[in-house]
Coordinates of C-alpha atoms in Angstrom, one line a residue:
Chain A
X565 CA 0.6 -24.0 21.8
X566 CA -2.5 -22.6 19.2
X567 CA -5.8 -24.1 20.2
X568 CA -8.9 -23.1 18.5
X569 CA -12.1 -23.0 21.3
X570 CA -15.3 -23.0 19.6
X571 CA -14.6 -21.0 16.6
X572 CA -16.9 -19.9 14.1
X573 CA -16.2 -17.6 11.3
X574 CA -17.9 -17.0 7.7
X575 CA -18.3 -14.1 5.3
X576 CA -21.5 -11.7 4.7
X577 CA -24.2 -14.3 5.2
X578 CA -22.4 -17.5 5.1
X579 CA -21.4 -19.1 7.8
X580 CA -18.5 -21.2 7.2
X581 CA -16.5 -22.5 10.5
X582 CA -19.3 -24.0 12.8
X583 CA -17.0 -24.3 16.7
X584 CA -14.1 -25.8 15.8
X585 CA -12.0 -27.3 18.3
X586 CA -8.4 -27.4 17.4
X587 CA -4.8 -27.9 18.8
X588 CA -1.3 -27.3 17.7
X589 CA 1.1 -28.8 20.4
X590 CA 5.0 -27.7 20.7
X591 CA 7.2 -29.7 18.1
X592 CA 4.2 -31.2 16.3
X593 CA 3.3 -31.4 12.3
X594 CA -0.8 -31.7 12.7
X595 CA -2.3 -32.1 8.9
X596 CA -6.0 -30.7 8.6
X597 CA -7.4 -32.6 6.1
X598 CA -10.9 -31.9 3.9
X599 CA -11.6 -31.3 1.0
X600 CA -12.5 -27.4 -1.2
X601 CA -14.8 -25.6 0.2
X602 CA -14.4 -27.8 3.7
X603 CA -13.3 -24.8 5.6
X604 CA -9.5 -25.3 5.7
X605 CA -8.5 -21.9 3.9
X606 CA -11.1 -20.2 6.1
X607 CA -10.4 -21.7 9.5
X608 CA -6.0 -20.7 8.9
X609 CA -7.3 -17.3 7.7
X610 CA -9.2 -16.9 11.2
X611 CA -6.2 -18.0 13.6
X612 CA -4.0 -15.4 11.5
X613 CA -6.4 -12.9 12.1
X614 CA -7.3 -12.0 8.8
X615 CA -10.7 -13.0 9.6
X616 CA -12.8 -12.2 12.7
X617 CA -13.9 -14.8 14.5
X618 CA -17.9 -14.4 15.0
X619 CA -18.2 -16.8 18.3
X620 CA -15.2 -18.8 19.8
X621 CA -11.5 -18.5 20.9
X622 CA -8.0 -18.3 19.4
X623 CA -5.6 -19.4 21.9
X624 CA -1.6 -18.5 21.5
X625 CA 0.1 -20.0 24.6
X626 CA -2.8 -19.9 26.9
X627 CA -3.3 -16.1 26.2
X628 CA -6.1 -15.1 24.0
X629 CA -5.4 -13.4 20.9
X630 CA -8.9 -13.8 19.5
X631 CA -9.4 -9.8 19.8
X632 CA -5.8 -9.1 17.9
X633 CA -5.6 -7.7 14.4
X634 CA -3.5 -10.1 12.3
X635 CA -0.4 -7.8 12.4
X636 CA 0.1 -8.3 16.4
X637 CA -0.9 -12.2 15.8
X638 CA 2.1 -12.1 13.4
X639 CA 4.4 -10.2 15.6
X640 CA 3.8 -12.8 18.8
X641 CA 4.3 -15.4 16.0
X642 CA 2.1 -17.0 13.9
X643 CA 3.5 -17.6 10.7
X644 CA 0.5 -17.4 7.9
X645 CA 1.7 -19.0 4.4
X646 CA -1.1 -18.5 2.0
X647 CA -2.7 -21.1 -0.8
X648 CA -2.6 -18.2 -2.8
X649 CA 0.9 -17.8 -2.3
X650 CA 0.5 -14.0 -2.7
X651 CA 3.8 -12.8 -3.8
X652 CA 3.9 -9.1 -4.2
X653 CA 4.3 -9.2 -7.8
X654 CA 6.1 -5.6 -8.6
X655 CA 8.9 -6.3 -5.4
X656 CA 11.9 -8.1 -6.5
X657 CA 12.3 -11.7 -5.0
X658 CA 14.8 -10.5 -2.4
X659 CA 12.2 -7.1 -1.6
X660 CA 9.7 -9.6 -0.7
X661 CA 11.7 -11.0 1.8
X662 CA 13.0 -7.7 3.0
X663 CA 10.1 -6.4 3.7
X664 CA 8.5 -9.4 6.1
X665 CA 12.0 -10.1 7.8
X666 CA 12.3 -9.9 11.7
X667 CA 15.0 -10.3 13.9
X668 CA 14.8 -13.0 17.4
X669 CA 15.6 -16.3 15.5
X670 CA 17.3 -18.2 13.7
X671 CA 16.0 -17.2 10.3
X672 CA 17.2 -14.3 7.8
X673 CA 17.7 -13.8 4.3
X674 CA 21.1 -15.6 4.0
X675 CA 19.7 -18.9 5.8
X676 CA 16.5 -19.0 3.6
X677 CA 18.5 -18.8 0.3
X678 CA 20.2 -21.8 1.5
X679 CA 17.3 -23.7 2.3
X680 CA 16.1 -22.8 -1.2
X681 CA 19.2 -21.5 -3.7
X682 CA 16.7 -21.3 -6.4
X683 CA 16.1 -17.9 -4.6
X684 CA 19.4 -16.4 -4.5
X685 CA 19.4 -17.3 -8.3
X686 CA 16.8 -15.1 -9.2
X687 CA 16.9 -12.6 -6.1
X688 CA 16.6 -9.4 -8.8
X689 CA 13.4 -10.7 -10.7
X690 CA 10.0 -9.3 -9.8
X691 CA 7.5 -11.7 -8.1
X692 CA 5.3 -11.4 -10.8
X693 CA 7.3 -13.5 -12.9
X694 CA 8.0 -16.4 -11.1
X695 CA 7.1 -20.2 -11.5
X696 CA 5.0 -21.7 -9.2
X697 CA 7.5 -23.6 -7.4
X698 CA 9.4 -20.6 -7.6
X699 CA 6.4 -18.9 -5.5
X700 CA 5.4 -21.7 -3.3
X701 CA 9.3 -21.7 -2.1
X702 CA 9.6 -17.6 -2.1
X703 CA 5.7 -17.6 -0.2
X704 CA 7.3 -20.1 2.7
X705 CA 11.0 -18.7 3.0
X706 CA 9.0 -15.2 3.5
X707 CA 7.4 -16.3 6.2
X708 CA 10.3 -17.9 7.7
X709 CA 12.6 -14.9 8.1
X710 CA 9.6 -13.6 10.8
X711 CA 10.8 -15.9 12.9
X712 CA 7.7 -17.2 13.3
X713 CA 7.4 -20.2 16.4
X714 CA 4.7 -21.8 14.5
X715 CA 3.6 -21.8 11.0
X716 CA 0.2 -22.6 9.5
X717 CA 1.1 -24.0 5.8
X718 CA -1.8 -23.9 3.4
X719 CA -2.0 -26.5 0.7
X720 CA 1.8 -26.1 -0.2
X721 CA 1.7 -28.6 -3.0
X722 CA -1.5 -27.2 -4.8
X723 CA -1.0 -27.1 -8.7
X724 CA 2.7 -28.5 -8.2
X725 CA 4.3 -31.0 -9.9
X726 CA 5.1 -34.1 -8.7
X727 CA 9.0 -33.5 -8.0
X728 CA 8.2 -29.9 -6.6
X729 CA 5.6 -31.5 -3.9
X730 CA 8.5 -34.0 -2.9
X731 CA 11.2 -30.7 -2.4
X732 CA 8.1 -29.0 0.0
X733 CA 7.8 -32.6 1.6
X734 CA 11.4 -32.5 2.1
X735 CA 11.6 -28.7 3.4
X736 CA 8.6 -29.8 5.9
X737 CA 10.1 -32.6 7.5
X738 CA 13.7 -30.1 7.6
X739 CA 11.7 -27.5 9.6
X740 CA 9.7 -30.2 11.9
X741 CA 13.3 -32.5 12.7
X742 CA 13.9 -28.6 13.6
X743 CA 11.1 -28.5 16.2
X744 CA 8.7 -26.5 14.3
X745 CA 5.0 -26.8 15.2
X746 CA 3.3 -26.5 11.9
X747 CA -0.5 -26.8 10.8
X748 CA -0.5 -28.5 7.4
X749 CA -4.0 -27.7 5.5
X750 CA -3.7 -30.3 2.8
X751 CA -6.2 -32.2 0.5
X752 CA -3.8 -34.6 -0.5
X753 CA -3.5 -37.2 2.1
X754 CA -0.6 -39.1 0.9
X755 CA 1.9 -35.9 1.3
X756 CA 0.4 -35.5 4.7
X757 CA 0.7 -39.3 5.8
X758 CA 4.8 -39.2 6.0
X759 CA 4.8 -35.7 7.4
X760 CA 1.9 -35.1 10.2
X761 CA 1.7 -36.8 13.4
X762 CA -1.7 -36.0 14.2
X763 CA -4.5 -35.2 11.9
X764 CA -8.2 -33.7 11.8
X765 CA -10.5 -33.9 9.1
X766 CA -12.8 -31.0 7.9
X767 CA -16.2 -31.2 6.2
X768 CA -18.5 -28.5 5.8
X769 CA -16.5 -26.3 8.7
X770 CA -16.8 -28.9 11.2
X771 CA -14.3 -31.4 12.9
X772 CA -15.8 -34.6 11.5
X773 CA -12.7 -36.9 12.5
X774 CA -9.0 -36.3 14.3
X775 CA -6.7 -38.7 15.9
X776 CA -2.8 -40.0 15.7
X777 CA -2.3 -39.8 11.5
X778 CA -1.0 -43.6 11.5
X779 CA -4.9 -44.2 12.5
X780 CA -6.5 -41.6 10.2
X781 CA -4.3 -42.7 6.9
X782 CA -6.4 -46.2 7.0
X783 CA -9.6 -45.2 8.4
X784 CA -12.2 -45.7 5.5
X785 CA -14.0 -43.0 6.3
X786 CA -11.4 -40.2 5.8
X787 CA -10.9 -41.4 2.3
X788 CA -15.0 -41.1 2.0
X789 CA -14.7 -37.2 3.5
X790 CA -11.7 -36.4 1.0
X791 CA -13.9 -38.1 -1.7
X792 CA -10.6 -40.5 -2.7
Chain B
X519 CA 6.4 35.7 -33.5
X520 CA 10.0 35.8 -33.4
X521 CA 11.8 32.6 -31.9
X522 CA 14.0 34.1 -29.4
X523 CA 15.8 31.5 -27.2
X524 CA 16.0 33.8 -23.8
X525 CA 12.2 33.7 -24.3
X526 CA 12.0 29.8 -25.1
X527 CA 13.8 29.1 -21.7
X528 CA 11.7 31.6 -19.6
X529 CA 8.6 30.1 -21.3
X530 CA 10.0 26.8 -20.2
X531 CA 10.9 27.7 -16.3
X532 CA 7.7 29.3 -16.1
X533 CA 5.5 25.7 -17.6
X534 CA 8.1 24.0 -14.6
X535 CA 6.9 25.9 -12.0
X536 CA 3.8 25.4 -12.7
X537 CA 4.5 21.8 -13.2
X538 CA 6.2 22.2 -9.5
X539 CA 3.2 23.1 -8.0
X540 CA 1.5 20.3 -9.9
X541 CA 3.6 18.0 -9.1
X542 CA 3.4 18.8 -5.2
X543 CA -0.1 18.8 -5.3
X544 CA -0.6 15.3 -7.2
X545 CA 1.4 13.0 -6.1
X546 CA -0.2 12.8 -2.9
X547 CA -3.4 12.6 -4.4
X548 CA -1.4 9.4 -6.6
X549 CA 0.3 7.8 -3.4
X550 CA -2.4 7.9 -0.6
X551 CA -5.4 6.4 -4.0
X552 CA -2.0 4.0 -4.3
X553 CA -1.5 2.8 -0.6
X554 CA -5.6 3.5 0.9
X555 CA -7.4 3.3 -2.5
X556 CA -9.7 6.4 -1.8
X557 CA -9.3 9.1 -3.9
X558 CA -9.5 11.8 -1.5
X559 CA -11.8 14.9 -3.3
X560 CA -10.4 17.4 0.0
X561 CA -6.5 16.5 -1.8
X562 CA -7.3 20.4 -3.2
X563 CA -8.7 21.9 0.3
X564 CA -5.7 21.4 1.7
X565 CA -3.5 22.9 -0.5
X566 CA -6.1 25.8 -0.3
X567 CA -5.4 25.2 3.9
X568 CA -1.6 25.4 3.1
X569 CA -1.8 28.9 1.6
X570 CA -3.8 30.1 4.2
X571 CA -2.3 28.6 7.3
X572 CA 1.3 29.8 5.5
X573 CA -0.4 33.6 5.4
X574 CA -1.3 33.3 9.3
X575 CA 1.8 31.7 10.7
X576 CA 3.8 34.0 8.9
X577 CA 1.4 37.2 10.1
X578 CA 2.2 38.9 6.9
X579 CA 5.6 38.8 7.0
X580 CA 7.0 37.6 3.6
X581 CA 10.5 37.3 6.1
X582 CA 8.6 34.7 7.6
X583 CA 8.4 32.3 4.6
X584 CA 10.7 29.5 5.3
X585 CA 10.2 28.6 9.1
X586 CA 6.5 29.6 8.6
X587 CA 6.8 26.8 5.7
X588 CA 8.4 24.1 8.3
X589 CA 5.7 25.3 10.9
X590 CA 3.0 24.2 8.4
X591 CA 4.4 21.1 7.1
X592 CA 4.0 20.1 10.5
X593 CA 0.6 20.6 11.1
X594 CA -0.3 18.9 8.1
X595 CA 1.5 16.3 9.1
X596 CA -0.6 16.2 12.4
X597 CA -4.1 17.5 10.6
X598 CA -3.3 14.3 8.3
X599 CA -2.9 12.0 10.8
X600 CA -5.9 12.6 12.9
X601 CA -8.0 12.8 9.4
X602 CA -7.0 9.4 8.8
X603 CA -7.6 8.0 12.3
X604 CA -10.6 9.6 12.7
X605 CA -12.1 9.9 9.6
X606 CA -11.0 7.3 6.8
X607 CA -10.4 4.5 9.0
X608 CA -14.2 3.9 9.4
X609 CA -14.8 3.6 6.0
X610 CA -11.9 1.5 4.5
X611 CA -14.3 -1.8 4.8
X612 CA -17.5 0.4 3.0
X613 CA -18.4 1.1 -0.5
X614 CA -15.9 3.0 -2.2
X615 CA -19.0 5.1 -2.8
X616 CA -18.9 6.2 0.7
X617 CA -14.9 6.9 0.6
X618 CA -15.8 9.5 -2.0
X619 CA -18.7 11.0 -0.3
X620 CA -16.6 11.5 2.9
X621 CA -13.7 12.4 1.3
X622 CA -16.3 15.3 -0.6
X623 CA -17.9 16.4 2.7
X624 CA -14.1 17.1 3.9
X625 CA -14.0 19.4 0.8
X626 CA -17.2 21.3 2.3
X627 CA -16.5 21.7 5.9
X628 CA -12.7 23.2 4.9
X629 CA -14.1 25.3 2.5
X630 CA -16.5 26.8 4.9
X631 CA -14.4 26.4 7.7
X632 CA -12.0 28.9 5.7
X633 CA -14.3 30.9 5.0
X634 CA -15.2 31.5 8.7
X635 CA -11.9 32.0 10.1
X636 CA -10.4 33.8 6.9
X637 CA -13.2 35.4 5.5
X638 CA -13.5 35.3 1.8
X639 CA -11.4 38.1 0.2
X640 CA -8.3 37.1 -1.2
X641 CA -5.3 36.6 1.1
X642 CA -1.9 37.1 -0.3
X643 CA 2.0 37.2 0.9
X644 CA 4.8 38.5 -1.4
X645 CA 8.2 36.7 -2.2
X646 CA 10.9 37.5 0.8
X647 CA 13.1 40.4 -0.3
X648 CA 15.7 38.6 -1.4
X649 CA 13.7 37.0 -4.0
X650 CA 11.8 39.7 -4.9
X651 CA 13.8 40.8 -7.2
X652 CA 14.1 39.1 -11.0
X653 CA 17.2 36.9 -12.0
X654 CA 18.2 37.4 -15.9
X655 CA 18.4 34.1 -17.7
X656 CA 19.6 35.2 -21.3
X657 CA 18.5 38.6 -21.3
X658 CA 14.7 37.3 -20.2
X659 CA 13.5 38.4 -16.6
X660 CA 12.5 35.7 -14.6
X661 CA 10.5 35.8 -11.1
X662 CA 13.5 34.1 -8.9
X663 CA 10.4 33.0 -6.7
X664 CA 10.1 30.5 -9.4
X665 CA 13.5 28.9 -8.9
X666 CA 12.5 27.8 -5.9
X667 CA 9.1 26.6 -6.3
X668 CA 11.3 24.4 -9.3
X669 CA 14.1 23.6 -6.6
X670 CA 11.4 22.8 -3.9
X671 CA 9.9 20.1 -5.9
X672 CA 12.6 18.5 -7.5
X673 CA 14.1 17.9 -3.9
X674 CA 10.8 16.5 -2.8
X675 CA 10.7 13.9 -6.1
X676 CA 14.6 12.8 -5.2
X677 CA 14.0 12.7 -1.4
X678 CA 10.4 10.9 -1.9
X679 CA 12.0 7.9 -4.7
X680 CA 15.1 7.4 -2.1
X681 CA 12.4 7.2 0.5
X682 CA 10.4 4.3 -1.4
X683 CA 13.2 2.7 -2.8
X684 CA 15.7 2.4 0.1
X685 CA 14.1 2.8 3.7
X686 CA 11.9 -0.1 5.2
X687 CA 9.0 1.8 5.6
X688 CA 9.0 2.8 1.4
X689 CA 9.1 -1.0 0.9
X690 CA 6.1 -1.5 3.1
X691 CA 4.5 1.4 1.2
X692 CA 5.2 0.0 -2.3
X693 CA 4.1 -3.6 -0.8
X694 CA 0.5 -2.4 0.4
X695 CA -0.6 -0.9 -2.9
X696 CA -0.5 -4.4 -3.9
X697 CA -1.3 -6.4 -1.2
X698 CA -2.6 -4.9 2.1
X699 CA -3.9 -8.5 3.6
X700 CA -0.9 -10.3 2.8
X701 CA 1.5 -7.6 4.2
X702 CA -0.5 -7.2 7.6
X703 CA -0.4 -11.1 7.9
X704 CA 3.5 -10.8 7.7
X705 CA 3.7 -8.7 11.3
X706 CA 3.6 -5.5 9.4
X707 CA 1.5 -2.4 11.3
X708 CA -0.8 -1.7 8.0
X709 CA -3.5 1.0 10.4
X710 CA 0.3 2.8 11.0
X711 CA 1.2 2.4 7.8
X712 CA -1.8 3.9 6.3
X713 CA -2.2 6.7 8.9
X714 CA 1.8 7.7 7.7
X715 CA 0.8 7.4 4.0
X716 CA -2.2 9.8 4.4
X717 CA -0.3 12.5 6.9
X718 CA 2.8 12.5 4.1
X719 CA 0.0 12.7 1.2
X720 CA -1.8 15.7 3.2
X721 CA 1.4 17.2 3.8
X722 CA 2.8 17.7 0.9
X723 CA -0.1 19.2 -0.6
X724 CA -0.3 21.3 2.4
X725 CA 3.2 22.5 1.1
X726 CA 2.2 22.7 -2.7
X727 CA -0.4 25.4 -1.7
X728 CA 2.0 27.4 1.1
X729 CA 4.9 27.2 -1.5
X730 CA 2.5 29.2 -3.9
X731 CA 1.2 32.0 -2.1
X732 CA 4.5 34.3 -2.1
X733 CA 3.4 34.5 -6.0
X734 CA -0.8 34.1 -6.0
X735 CA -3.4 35.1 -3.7
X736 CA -5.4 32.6 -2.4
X737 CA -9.0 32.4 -1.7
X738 CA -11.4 29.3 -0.9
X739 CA -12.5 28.8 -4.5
X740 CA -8.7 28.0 -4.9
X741 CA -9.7 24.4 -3.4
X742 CA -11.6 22.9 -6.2
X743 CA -9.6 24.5 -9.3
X744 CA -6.4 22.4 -7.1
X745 CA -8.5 19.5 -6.9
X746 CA -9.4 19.5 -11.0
X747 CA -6.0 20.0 -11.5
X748 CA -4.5 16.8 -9.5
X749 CA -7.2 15.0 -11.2
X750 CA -5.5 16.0 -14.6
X751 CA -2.3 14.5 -13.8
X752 CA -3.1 11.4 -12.4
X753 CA -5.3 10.7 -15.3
X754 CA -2.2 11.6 -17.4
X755 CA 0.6 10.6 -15.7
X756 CA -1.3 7.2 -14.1
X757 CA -3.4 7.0 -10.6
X758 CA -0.6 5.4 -8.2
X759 CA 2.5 6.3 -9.5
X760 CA 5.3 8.8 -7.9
X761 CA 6.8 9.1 -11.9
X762 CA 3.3 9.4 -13.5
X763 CA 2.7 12.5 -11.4
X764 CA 6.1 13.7 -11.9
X765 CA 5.4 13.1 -16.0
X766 CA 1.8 14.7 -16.1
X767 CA 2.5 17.3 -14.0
X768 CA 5.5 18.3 -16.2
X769 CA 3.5 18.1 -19.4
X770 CA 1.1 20.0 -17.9
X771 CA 2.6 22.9 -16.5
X772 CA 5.0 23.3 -20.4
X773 CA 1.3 23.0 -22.3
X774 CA 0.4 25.5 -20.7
X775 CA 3.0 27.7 -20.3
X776 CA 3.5 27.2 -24.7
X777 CA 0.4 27.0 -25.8
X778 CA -0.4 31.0 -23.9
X779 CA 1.8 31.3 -26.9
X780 CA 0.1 29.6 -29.8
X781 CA -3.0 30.2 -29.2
X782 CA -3.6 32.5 -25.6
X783 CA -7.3 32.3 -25.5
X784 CA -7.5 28.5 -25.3
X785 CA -4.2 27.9 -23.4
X786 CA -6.6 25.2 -20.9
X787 CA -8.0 23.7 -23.7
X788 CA -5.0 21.8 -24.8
X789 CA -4.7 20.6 -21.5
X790 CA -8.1 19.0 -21.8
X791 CA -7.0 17.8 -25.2
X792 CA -3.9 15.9 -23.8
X793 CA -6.2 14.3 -21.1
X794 CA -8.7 13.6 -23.6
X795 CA -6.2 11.4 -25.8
X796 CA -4.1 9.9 -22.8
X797 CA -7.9 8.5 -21.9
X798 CA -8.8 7.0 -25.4
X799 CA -5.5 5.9 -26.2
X800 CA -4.3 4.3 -22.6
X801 CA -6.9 5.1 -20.0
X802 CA -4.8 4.0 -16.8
X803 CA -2.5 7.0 -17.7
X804 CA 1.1 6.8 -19.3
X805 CA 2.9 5.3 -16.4
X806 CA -0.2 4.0 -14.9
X807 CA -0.6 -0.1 -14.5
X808 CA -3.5 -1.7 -16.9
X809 CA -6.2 -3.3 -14.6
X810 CA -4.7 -7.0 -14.1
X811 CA -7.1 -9.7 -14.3
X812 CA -6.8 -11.7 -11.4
X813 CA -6.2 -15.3 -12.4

């Protein structure tokens, strides 16, 4: 469904995606593994769009989108959810979802908030004073109501506690029994283990390892790239 | 001096049309530094370009005030737009150094190009007759020209907040002075956006400067003294914020208007005097956001 041909991408001087060869199939969770500074953020960042590729393709469907500002990538359906989490911090909770929903699926406002009622709780207060579960969940069910048909996920469970990472485990494995392709950027192997059905594993912007995640979950080696 | 009321209020309308025209002028200046993050130097040349396009599309006719208003809301609307996509858009990834530089050399070629279609004499269009004449507000003349300068701007302040606060495209507005990146990665058309945000900017200054010629003469050197004043209350009222030009340019235009009668000689220096204690005591202006430190 989203293949990445070859691509390379950095910023100013630096280099930091060397031709990386990547595939999201229909229906699939694939976990790309590595660990800071690997090239995770940077390689999402690039199939969104939010960062030119400098050699290579981006694939949607077959079609190249390499060429396509991040807005149109978004529009054909790429759903981008940031490490940052990047909540608009003077919008209310519910203006932040206003603002990115789309109709032509099955997501809106009303379907998130029951996915996550935290939200409708605190719909009124400003996204610059939420917790950070509150913001991992607000980031994810923002870029649900796009109606995206795939989503690329990065590092949901970064800086959460432990109960919080099993609610995100949870919603992922609700939107993949729901068919959702999704690329999971993680460091933390063990959250990806349950969830992902393929993996790859980044160092230094390069594919180093990928295969079936059963396989990569006791090969020593990835626990030597993700320094475990 | 005696304290007369009828005087007090017409001292008052007079500081809110001036604040009017303030007010029109700056909160462009506020919303495009808000949504682009340039701070556009030519925000005064084209309230300077309103007053004169207003004095040829209405040939001289004062009659010809209100469609010849529409007519040039329109075009800078369109003179906007192709300012942006043709100008600005190059530079949005460059130093903000070369933002200001561009935005500067705008200020030049419309000054000279004024000066080569216009000439430089002063150009001028009275009030239409039915304004021409003074209204009594208790037992003070006051220039009913005035009333709608005031009327003007306080329907563009309503119409602008429902704008932000209740369409789609207000959201997205609000959204991208925080977060341009994270709103185009959400499907949202930010080059659109930001082409709208400058043409509405460039408009409305456009209409500041027509809106004032029925009651001053214009001339090229009109530009910069627009341009110092916008400046003045954004750094009051707060670079980025609709109320914060709204605030300084009312402050403004009622110093000035009062202090002609404390002390007439220095009327402009207590205006420099507010600005110079809104800027030691909170520099981002009075509605204006403190820098956040990113964490």
């Amino acid at each position: 469904m989203l293949k990445a041909k070859g691509l390379s991408a950095g910023y100013g001087r630096i280099q930091v995606l060397h031709g990386v060869e990547l595939e999201l199939k229909k229906g699939e969770v694939v976990a790309l593994l590595g660990r800071n500074g690997a090239g995770k953020s940077t390689l999402l960042k690039t199939l969104i769009g939010l960062l030119p590729a400098r050699s290579g393709e981006v694939l949607l469907e077959d079609r190249p989108i390499t060429e396509l500002p991040a807005y149109r990538r978004a529009q054909l359906g790429i759903g981008y959810v940031p490490e940052e989490r990047r909540i608009f911090p003077e919008l209310s909770v519910r203006e932040n979802l206003e603002l990115a929903a789309r109709p032509g699926g099955p997501w809106t406002i009303e379907r998130v908030y029951e996915l996550f009622p935290r939200l409708a709780e605190i719909e009124h207060r400003s996204g610059g004073y939420l917790s950070g579960g509150e913001q991992q969940m607000l980031t994810l069910a923002r870029t649900l109501v796009t109606n995206p048909r795939l989503l690329l996920l990065d590092e949901p469970t970064e800086g959460l506690a432990p109960i919080l990472v099993k609610a995100i485990a949870e919603t992922v494995a609700e939107l993949k029994a729901q068919g959702m392709p999704i690329l999971l950027a993680e460091q933390n192997l063990a959250f990806t283990a349950g969830l992902a059905d393929r993996g790859y594993v980044l160092e230094t912007g390069e594919v180093r390892l990928k295969g079936p995640m059963r396989e990569l979950v006791k090969d020593p080696r990835v626990k030597e790239l993700l320094a475990l | 001096m005696e304290l007369d009321l009828g005087f007090f209020v017409q001292q008052f309308l007079t500081g809110l049309a001036t604040a009017s025209t303030l007010f029109l002028l700056a909160v462009g200046l506020s919303l495009i530094f808000g949504a682009l993050g340039i701070v556009n130097f030519a925000h005064g040349s084209f309230y300077m370009l309103g007053a004169y396009l207003l004095y040829w599309v209405a040939r001289g006719d004062p009659e010809g005030l209100w469609w010849g208003m529409a007519v040039v809301v329109a075009i800078g609307l369109v003179l906007g737009a192709l300012v942006e996509r043709i100008f600005l858009r190059p530079v949005y990834p460059r130093p903000e150094h070369h933002q200001i530089l561009l935005t500067y050399a705008l200020l030049l070629v419309i000054e000279d190009g004024v000066k080569i279609l216009f000439g430089s004499a002063y150009k001028s269009l009275g009030p239409p007759s039915a304004l021409a004449m003074p209204v009594w507000i208790l037992g003070a003349p006051f220039p009913a020209y005035y009333l709608v300068q005031i009327l003007l701007a306080a329907a563009v302040a309503v119409l602008l907040w429902l704008f932000l606060k209740r369409t789609r495209v207000g959201l997205w507005i609000r959204a991208v002075t925080q977060d341009r990146e994270m709103l185009e990665a959400l499907g949202v058309p930010v080059p659109r956006l930001l082409t709208g945000v400058f043409a509405l900017g460039i408009a409305l200054a456009v209409l500041g400067g027509a809106a004032t010629l029925p009651m001053q003469t214009v001339s090229p050197g009109v530009a910069v003294e627009a341009v110092i004043s916008a400046f003045i209350v954004v750094v009051v009222g707060g670079l980025g914020s609709i109320w914060g030009s709204l605030l300084g340019a009312f402050l403004i235009g009622e110093i000035q208007a009062f202090g002609v009668m404390i002390w007439p000689e220095f009327s402009i220096a207590f205006v420099y005097l507010l600005m110079a204690v809104v800027l030691l005591v909170r520099p981002w202006g009075l509605l204006g956001r403190p820098p956040v430190v990113r964490t």
